[in-house]
PDB file of C-alpha atoms in Angstrom:
ATOM      1  CA  ASP V   1     -23.914  38.175 -43.385  1.00  0.00           C
ATOM      2  CA  ALA V   2     -20.938  37.165 -41.270  1.00  0.00           C
ATOM      3  CA  GLY V   3     -23.068  35.132 -38.927  1.00  0.00           C
ATOM      4  CA  VAL V   4     -22.901  35.342 -35.156  1.00  0.00           C
ATOM      5  CA  ILE V   5     -19.541  36.693 -34.055  1.00  0.00           C
ATOM      6  CA  GLN V   6     -17.987  35.845 -30.724  1.00  0.00           C
ATOM      7  CA  SER V   7     -14.807  37.085 -29.146  1.00  0.00           C
ATOM      8  CA  PRO V   8     -12.392  36.054 -27.946  1.00  0.00           C
ATOM      9  CA  ARG V   9     -12.280  32.543 -29.440  1.00  0.00           C
ATOM     10  CA  HIS V  10     -10.045  31.346 -26.654  1.00  0.00           C
ATOM     11  CA  GLU V  11      -9.470  32.752 -23.196  1.00  0.00           C
ATOM     12  CA  VAL V  12      -7.115  31.494 -20.542  1.00  0.00           C
ATOM     13  CA  THR V  13      -7.243  33.264 -17.212  1.00  0.00           C
ATOM     14  CA  GLU V  14      -6.336  32.736 -13.596  1.00  0.00           C
ATOM     15  CA  MET V  15      -8.838  32.025 -10.906  1.00  0.00           C
ATOM     16  CA  GLY V  16     -10.265  35.203  -9.441  1.00  0.00           C
ATOM     17  CA  GLN V  17      -9.918  37.275 -12.591  1.00  0.00           C
ATOM     18  CA  GLU V  18     -12.811  38.903 -14.386  1.00  0.00           C
ATOM     19  CA  VAL V  19     -13.715  37.438 -17.754  1.00  0.00           C
ATOM     20  CA  THR V  20     -15.856  39.146 -20.384  1.00  0.00           C
ATOM     21  CA  LEU V  21     -17.171  37.273 -23.390  1.00  0.00           C
ATOM     22  CA  ARG V  22     -18.633  39.187 -26.307  1.00  0.00           C
ATOM     23  CA  CYS V  23     -21.239  38.429 -28.921  1.00  0.00           C
ATOM     24  CA  LYS V  24     -22.526  40.185 -32.001  1.00  0.00           C
ATOM     25  CA  PRO V  25     -25.766  38.607 -33.245  1.00  0.00           C
ATOM     26  CA  ILE V  26     -26.892  38.414 -36.849  1.00  0.00           C
ATOM     27  CA  SER V  27     -28.251  41.747 -37.969  1.00  0.00           C
ATOM     28  CA  GLY V  28     -32.037  41.838 -37.710  1.00  0.00           C
ATOM     29  CA  HIS V  29     -32.319  39.006 -35.207  1.00  0.00           C
ATOM     30  CA  ASN V  30     -34.297  39.925 -32.120  1.00  0.00           C
ATOM     31  CA  SER V  31     -33.409  37.081 -29.761  1.00  0.00           C
ATOM     32  CA  LEU V  32     -30.024  36.251 -28.310  1.00  0.00           C
ATOM     33  CA  PHE V  33     -29.021  33.239 -26.261  1.00  0.00           C
ATOM     34  CA  TRP V  34     -25.967  32.385 -24.159  1.00  0.00           C
ATOM     35  CA  TYR V  35     -25.131  28.697 -23.691  1.00  0.00           C
ATOM     36  CA  ARG V  36     -22.426  26.834 -21.828  1.00  0.00           C
ATOM     37  CA  GLN V  37     -21.142  23.471 -23.008  1.00  0.00           C
ATOM     38  CA  THR V  38     -19.425  21.087 -20.619  1.00  0.00           C
ATOM     39  CA  MET V  39     -18.758  17.373 -20.720  1.00  0.00           C
ATOM     40  CA  MET V  40     -20.796  16.818 -17.594  1.00  0.00           C
ATOM     41  CA  ARG V  41     -23.892  18.857 -18.422  1.00  0.00           C
ATOM     42  CA  GLY V  42     -23.933  19.134 -22.207  1.00  0.00           C
ATOM     43  CA  LEU V  43     -25.350  22.311 -23.721  1.00  0.00           C
ATOM     44  CA  GLU V  44     -27.038  24.469 -21.078  1.00  0.00           C
ATOM     45  CA  LEU V  45     -29.019  27.643 -21.668  1.00  0.00           C
ATOM     46  CA  LEU V  46     -27.712  30.373 -19.367  1.00  0.00           C
ATOM     47  CA  ILE V  47     -29.829  33.347 -20.367  1.00  0.00           C
ATOM     48  CA  TYR V  48     -31.745  34.685 -23.304  1.00  0.00           C
ATOM     49  CA  PHE V  49     -32.784  38.139 -24.440  1.00  0.00           C
ATOM     50  CA  ASN V  50     -35.695  39.199 -26.580  1.00  0.00           C
ATOM     51  CA  ASN V  51     -35.479  42.702 -28.053  1.00  0.00           C
ATOM     52  CA  ASN V  52     -32.507  43.407 -25.763  1.00  0.00           C
ATOM     53  CA  VAL V  53     -34.485  42.543 -22.622  1.00  0.00           C
ATOM     54  CA  PRO V  54     -33.453  39.565 -20.477  1.00  0.00           C
ATOM     55  CA  ILE V  55     -36.399  37.157 -20.503  1.00  0.00           C
ATOM     56  CA  ASP V  56     -35.107  34.181 -18.559  1.00  0.00           C
ATOM     57  CA  ASP V  57     -31.863  34.070 -16.608  1.00  0.00           C
ATOM     58  CA  SER V  58     -32.746  31.027 -14.528  1.00  0.00           C
ATOM     59  CA  GLY V  59     -29.872  29.138 -16.093  1.00  0.00           C
ATOM     60  CA  MET V  60     -27.222  31.547 -14.830  1.00  0.00           C
ATOM     61  CA  PRO V  61     -25.309  29.429 -12.325  1.00  0.00           C
ATOM     62  CA  GLU V  62     -24.710  32.056  -9.660  1.00  0.00           C
ATOM     63  CA  ASP V  63     -24.203  35.720  -8.940  1.00  0.00           C
ATOM     64  CA  ARG V  64     -20.707  35.632 -10.355  1.00  0.00           C
ATOM     65  CA  PHE V  65     -22.303  35.467 -13.798  1.00  0.00           C
ATOM     66  CA  SER V  66     -23.974  38.463 -15.406  1.00  0.00           C
ATOM     67  CA  ALA V  67     -25.099  39.257 -18.934  1.00  0.00           C
ATOM     68  CA  LYS V  68     -26.052  42.468 -20.664  1.00  0.00           C
ATOM     69  CA  MET V  69     -27.406  43.462 -24.027  1.00  0.00           C
ATOM     70  CA  PRO V  70     -27.076  47.247 -24.292  1.00  0.00           C
ATOM     71  CA  ASN V  71     -28.256  47.286 -27.913  1.00  0.00           C
ATOM     72  CA  ALA V  72     -29.477  44.993 -30.657  1.00  0.00           C
ATOM     73  CA  SER V  73     -26.008  44.301 -31.986  1.00  0.00           C
ATOM     74  CA  PHE V  74     -23.995  43.499 -28.888  1.00  0.00           C
ATOM     75  CA  SER V  75     -24.105  41.358 -25.776  1.00  0.00           C
ATOM     76  CA  THR V  76     -21.638  40.466 -23.052  1.00  0.00           C
ATOM     77  CA  LEU V  77     -21.382  37.624 -20.589  1.00  0.00           C
ATOM     78  CA  LYS V  78     -19.231  38.443 -17.589  1.00  0.00           C
ATOM     79  CA  ILE V  79     -17.822  36.155 -14.933  1.00  0.00           C
ATOM     80  CA  GLN V  80     -16.417  37.849 -11.851  1.00  0.00           C
ATOM     81  CA  PRO V  81     -14.556  36.319 -10.108  1.00  0.00           C
ATOM     82  CA  SER V  82     -13.830  33.351 -12.345  1.00  0.00           C
ATOM     83  CA  GLU V  83     -13.265  29.855 -10.952  1.00  0.00           C
ATOM     84  CA  PRO V  84     -11.742  26.710 -12.507  1.00  0.00           C
ATOM     85  CA  ARG V  85     -15.189  25.080 -12.692  1.00  0.00           C
ATOM     86  CA  ASP V  86     -16.241  27.823 -15.100  1.00  0.00           C
ATOM     87  CA  SER V  87     -13.964  26.308 -17.730  1.00  0.00           C
ATOM     88  CA  ALA V  88     -16.186  25.441 -20.680  1.00  0.00           C
ATOM     89  CA  VAL V  89     -17.117  26.483 -24.197  1.00  0.00           C
ATOM     90  CA  TYR V  90     -19.553  29.380 -24.189  1.00  0.00           C
ATOM     91  CA  PHE V  91     -21.796  29.742 -27.223  1.00  0.00           C
ATOM     92  CA  CYS V  92     -23.865  32.681 -28.262  1.00  0.00           C
ATOM     93  CA  ALA V  93     -26.784  32.165 -30.642  1.00  0.00           C
ATOM     94  CA  SER V  94     -29.303  34.491 -32.226  1.00  0.00           C
ATOM     95  CA  SER V  95     -32.664  33.982 -33.867  1.00  0.00           C
ATOM     96  CA  LEU V  96     -35.554  35.817 -35.416  1.00  0.00           C
ATOM     97  CA  ALA V  97     -38.391  34.912 -33.125  1.00  0.00           C
ATOM     98  CA  GLY V  98     -41.910  36.032 -33.817  1.00  0.00           C
ATOM     99  CA  GLN V  99     -44.810  35.285 -36.058  1.00  0.00           C
ATOM    100  CA  SER V 100     -43.139  32.403 -37.805  1.00  0.00           C
ATOM    101  CA  ARG V 101     -42.869  30.594 -34.469  1.00  0.00           C
ATOM    102  CA  SER V 102     -39.415  29.693 -35.635  1.00  0.00           C
ATOM    103  CA  TYR V 103     -36.780  30.073 -32.984  1.00  0.00           C
ATOM    104  CA  GLU V 104     -34.213  28.490 -35.334  1.00  0.00           C
ATOM    105  CA  GLN V 105     -30.965  29.529 -33.788  1.00  0.00           C
ATOM    106  CA  TYR V 106     -27.716  30.449 -35.443  1.00  0.00           C
ATOM    107  CA  PHE V 107     -24.744  29.685 -33.265  1.00  0.00           C
ATOM    108  CA  GLY V 108     -21.482  31.528 -33.057  1.00  0.00           C
ATOM    109  CA  PRO V 109     -18.155  29.690 -33.077  1.00  0.00           C
ATOM    110  CA  GLY V 110     -17.950  29.690 -29.284  1.00  0.00           C
ATOM    111  CA  THR V 111     -15.409  30.934 -26.784  1.00  0.00           C
ATOM    112  CA  ARG V 112     -13.313  28.277 -25.104  1.00  0.00           C
ATOM    113  CA  LEU V 113     -12.630  29.482 -21.560  1.00  0.00           C
ATOM    114  CA  THR V 114      -9.977  27.921 -19.375  1.00  0.00           C
ATOM    115  CA  VAL V 115      -9.644  29.109 -15.797  1.00  0.00           C
ATOM    116  CA  THR V 116      -6.484  27.909 -14.076  1.00  0.00           C
TER     117      THR V 116
ATOM    118  CA  ILE O   1     -36.183  21.550 -15.238  1.00  0.00           C
ATOM    119  CA  LEU O   2     -37.520  20.300 -18.570  1.00  0.00           C
ATOM    120  CA  ASN O   3     -36.645  16.687 -19.288  1.00  0.00           C
ATOM    121  CA  VAL O   4     -35.463  16.234 -22.871  1.00  0.00           C
ATOM    122  CA  GLU O   5     -33.979  12.833 -23.579  1.00  0.00           C
ATOM    123  CA  GLN O   6     -32.300  11.512 -26.663  1.00  0.00           C
ATOM    124  CA  SER O   7     -31.580   7.919 -27.519  1.00  0.00           C
ATOM    125  CA  PRO O   8     -29.400   6.203 -28.269  1.00  0.00           C
ATOM    126  CA  GLN O   9     -26.493   8.152 -26.838  1.00  0.00           C
ATOM    127  CA  SER O  10     -24.228   6.942 -29.649  1.00  0.00           C
ATOM    128  CA  LEU O  11     -24.586   4.945 -32.810  1.00  0.00           C
ATOM    129  CA  HIS O  12     -22.098   3.315 -35.164  1.00  0.00           C
ATOM    130  CA  VAL O  13     -23.333   2.309 -38.615  1.00  0.00           C
ATOM    131  CA  GLN O  14     -21.847   1.270 -41.932  1.00  0.00           C
ATOM    132  CA  GLU O  15     -21.962   3.527 -44.960  1.00  0.00           C
ATOM    133  CA  GLY O  16     -25.237   2.959 -46.750  1.00  0.00           C
ATOM    134  CA  ASP O  17     -27.183   1.922 -43.650  1.00  0.00           C
ATOM    135  CA  SER O  18     -30.323   3.798 -42.735  1.00  0.00           C
ATOM    136  CA  THR O  19     -30.726   4.837 -39.132  1.00  0.00           C
ATOM    137  CA  ASN O  20     -32.983   6.737 -36.787  1.00  0.00           C
ATOM    138  CA  PHE O  21     -32.890   8.280 -33.328  1.00  0.00           C
ATOM    139  CA  THR O  22     -35.396   9.557 -30.838  1.00  0.00           C
ATOM    140  CA  CYS O  23     -35.987  12.755 -28.907  1.00  0.00           C
ATOM    141  CA  SER O  24     -38.467  12.656 -26.013  1.00  0.00           C
ATOM    142  CA  PHE O  25     -39.806  15.851 -24.472  1.00  0.00           C
ATOM    143  CA  PRO O  26     -42.619  17.067 -22.213  1.00  0.00           C
ATOM    144  CA  SER O  27     -46.017  17.032 -23.903  1.00  0.00           C
ATOM    145  CA  SER O  28     -47.173  20.180 -22.083  1.00  0.00           C
ATOM    146  CA  ASN O  29     -46.314  23.814 -22.917  1.00  0.00           C
ATOM    147  CA  PHE O  30     -45.032  22.696 -26.310  1.00  0.00           C
ATOM    148  CA  TYR O  31     -44.092  25.469 -28.722  1.00  0.00           C
ATOM    149  CA  ALA O  32     -41.442  24.064 -31.039  1.00  0.00           C
ATOM    150  CA  LEU O  33     -38.951  21.248 -31.455  1.00  0.00           C
ATOM    151  CA  HIS O  34     -35.672  21.817 -33.253  1.00  0.00           C
ATOM    152  CA  TRP O  35     -33.089  19.397 -34.581  1.00  0.00           C
ATOM    153  CA  TYR O  36     -29.474  20.531 -34.851  1.00  0.00           C
ATOM    154  CA  ARG O  37     -26.435  18.895 -36.375  1.00  0.00           C
ATOM    155  CA  TRP O  38     -23.175  19.449 -34.518  1.00  0.00           C
ATOM    156  CA  GLU O  39     -19.893  18.450 -36.097  1.00  0.00           C
ATOM    157  CA  THR O  40     -16.772  18.183 -33.988  1.00  0.00           C
ATOM    158  CA  ALA O  41     -14.967  21.516 -33.559  1.00  0.00           C
ATOM    159  CA  LYS O  42     -17.854  23.415 -35.159  1.00  0.00           C
ATOM    160  CA  SER O  43     -21.063  25.026 -33.924  1.00  0.00           C
ATOM    161  CA  PRO O  44     -24.532  23.480 -33.979  1.00  0.00           C
ATOM    162  CA  GLU O  45     -26.430  24.064 -37.216  1.00  0.00           C
ATOM    163  CA  ALA O  46     -30.198  23.922 -37.479  1.00  0.00           C
ATOM    164  CA  LEU O  47     -31.686  21.051 -39.479  1.00  0.00           C
ATOM    165  CA  PHE O  48     -35.394  21.330 -38.797  1.00  0.00           C
ATOM    166  CA  VAL O  49     -37.866  23.469 -36.907  1.00  0.00           C
ATOM    167  CA  MET O  50     -41.096  21.642 -36.131  1.00  0.00           C
ATOM    168  CA  THR O  51     -44.117  23.266 -34.575  1.00  0.00           C
ATOM    169  CA  LEU O  52     -47.238  21.226 -35.369  1.00  0.00           C
ATOM    170  CA  ASN O  53     -48.269  17.768 -34.261  1.00  0.00           C
ATOM    171  CA  GLY O  54     -47.785  15.427 -37.203  1.00  0.00           C
ATOM    172  CA  ASP O  55     -45.161  17.636 -38.847  1.00  0.00           C
ATOM    173  CA  GLU O  56     -42.832  15.835 -41.200  1.00  0.00           C
ATOM    174  CA  LYS O  57     -39.761  17.608 -42.546  1.00  0.00           C
ATOM    175  CA  LYS O  58     -37.213  16.437 -45.062  1.00  0.00           C
ATOM    176  CA  LYS O  59     -33.862  17.715 -46.221  1.00  0.00           C
ATOM    177  CA  GLY O  60     -32.103  15.437 -48.665  1.00  0.00           C
ATOM    178  CA  ARG O  61     -31.561  12.075 -47.000  1.00  0.00           C
ATOM    179  CA  ILE O  62     -32.549  13.357 -43.569  1.00  0.00           C
ATOM    180  CA  SER O  63     -36.122  13.583 -42.351  1.00  0.00           C
ATOM    181  CA  ALA O  64     -37.920  14.106 -39.054  1.00  0.00           C
ATOM    182  CA  THR O  65     -41.361  13.521 -37.610  1.00  0.00           C
ATOM    183  CA  LEU O  66     -43.108  15.062 -34.627  1.00  0.00           C
ATOM    184  CA  ASN O  67     -45.713  13.796 -32.170  1.00  0.00           C
ATOM    185  CA  THR O  68     -46.500  16.500 -29.636  1.00  0.00           C
ATOM    186  CA  LYS O  69     -49.305  14.582 -27.933  1.00  0.00           C
ATOM    187  CA  GLU O  70     -47.004  11.784 -26.826  1.00  0.00           C
ATOM    188  CA  GLY O  71     -43.881  13.935 -26.688  1.00  0.00           C
ATOM    189  CA  TYR O  72     -41.438  12.476 -29.176  1.00  0.00           C
ATOM    190  CA  SER O  73     -39.692  13.209 -32.432  1.00  0.00           C
ATOM    191  CA  TYR O  74     -37.751  10.883 -34.699  1.00  0.00           C
ATOM    192  CA  LEU O  75     -34.845  11.806 -36.938  1.00  0.00           C
ATOM    193  CA  TYR O  76     -34.161   9.478 -39.862  1.00  0.00           C
ATOM    194  CA  ILE O  77     -31.093   9.284 -42.069  1.00  0.00           C
ATOM    195  CA  LYS O  78     -31.404   7.226 -45.225  1.00  0.00           C
ATOM    196  CA  GLY O  79     -28.278   5.713 -46.744  1.00  0.00           C
ATOM    197  CA  SER O  80     -25.820   7.124 -44.198  1.00  0.00           C
ATOM    198  CA  GLN O  81     -22.606   8.623 -45.504  1.00  0.00           C
ATOM    199  CA  PRO O  82     -19.361   9.278 -43.590  1.00  0.00           C
ATOM    200  CA  GLU O  83     -20.052  13.015 -43.807  1.00  0.00           C
ATOM    201  CA  ASP O  84     -23.224  12.432 -41.748  1.00  0.00           C
ATOM    202  CA  SER O  85     -21.013  11.659 -38.760  1.00  0.00           C
ATOM    203  CA  ALA O  86     -21.889  14.242 -36.124  1.00  0.00           C
ATOM    204  CA  THR O  87     -23.847  14.732 -32.943  1.00  0.00           C
ATOM    205  CA  TYR O  88     -27.534  15.351 -33.515  1.00  0.00           C
ATOM    206  CA  LEU O  89     -29.222  17.510 -30.909  1.00  0.00           C
ATOM    207  CA  CYS O  90     -32.875  18.158 -30.349  1.00  0.00           C
ATOM    208  CA  ALA O  91     -34.111  21.247 -28.525  1.00  0.00           C
ATOM    209  CA  PHE O  92     -37.519  21.669 -26.935  1.00  0.00           C
ATOM    210  CA  PHE O  93     -39.040  25.145 -26.763  1.00  0.00           C
ATOM    211  CA  THR O  94     -41.826  26.179 -24.421  1.00  0.00           C
ATOM    212  CA  ASN O  95     -44.381  28.837 -25.284  1.00  0.00           C
ATOM    213  CA  ALA O  96     -42.344  31.187 -23.082  1.00  0.00           C
ATOM    214  CA  GLY O  97     -39.421  30.791 -25.460  1.00  0.00           C
ATOM    215  CA  LYS O  98     -37.243  28.800 -23.062  1.00  0.00           C
ATOM    216  CA  SER O  99     -35.169  26.106 -24.733  1.00  0.00           C
ATOM    217  CA  THR O 100     -33.788  22.864 -23.365  1.00  0.00           C
ATOM    218  CA  PHE O 101     -31.379  20.785 -25.377  1.00  0.00           C
ATOM    219  CA  GLY O 102     -31.032  17.036 -25.167  1.00  0.00           C
ATOM    220  CA  ASP O 103     -27.601  15.491 -24.694  1.00  0.00           C
ATOM    221  CA  GLY O 104     -27.503  14.424 -28.328  1.00  0.00           C
ATOM    222  CA  THR O 105     -26.983  11.244 -30.313  1.00  0.00           C
ATOM    223  CA  THR O 106     -23.482  10.867 -31.691  1.00  0.00           C
ATOM    224  CA  LEU O 107     -23.499   9.135 -35.050  1.00  0.00           C
ATOM    225  CA  THR O 108     -20.400   7.570 -36.570  1.00  0.00           C
ATOM    226  CA  VAL O 109     -20.659   6.294 -40.125  1.00  0.00           C
ATOM    227  CA  LYS O 110     -17.890   3.922 -41.134  1.00  0.00           C
ATOM    228  CA  PRO O 111     -16.870   3.822 -44.797  1.00  0.00           C
TER     229      PRO O 111
END
């Protein structure tokens, strides 16, 4: 398996522009997580999906952020409009949650977003 | 907000030294505790998943213990090697599936 795939790996955009980050989880995994990593706040959970349904989006910073998971193999995180303080590394992770009680997560390589 | 704390924040040891760090988490709504290893410029990789009070896990020179009643987990590295240099994260999971990561302990092993 190729692991969790994220695109783009790097994104530089101007303030006010829309940014869309993409994630393809590991095939067969039923949970997907979006994280943001910053120096100030470390690794923060933004939102997670279970069986394509958003379960907890309390970590989404504000209405400018939205996430979708239209099917089991694809998710997007959108920022509109983007602001310089959104600059961070955004990780997507997937796991096979369920009877094993193991939420062991497999992380993608991350997308480094810079908003100027 | 779930309070997950890791200590120390950073650690410098000599090759061959054994070391350990701590993860403290809430003792209520416990579901699982994970340890991840995060090397610079890479993504976090899972080391251990621990779900039961008293769990002990081992992988090579690295081991971990879990005390859910008092809300802590220890990670031990025996005979540290330079390739062990990384940030070690713990993540606390509630029974609702929500995860909170600690800020990590950054280990530097000097040859």
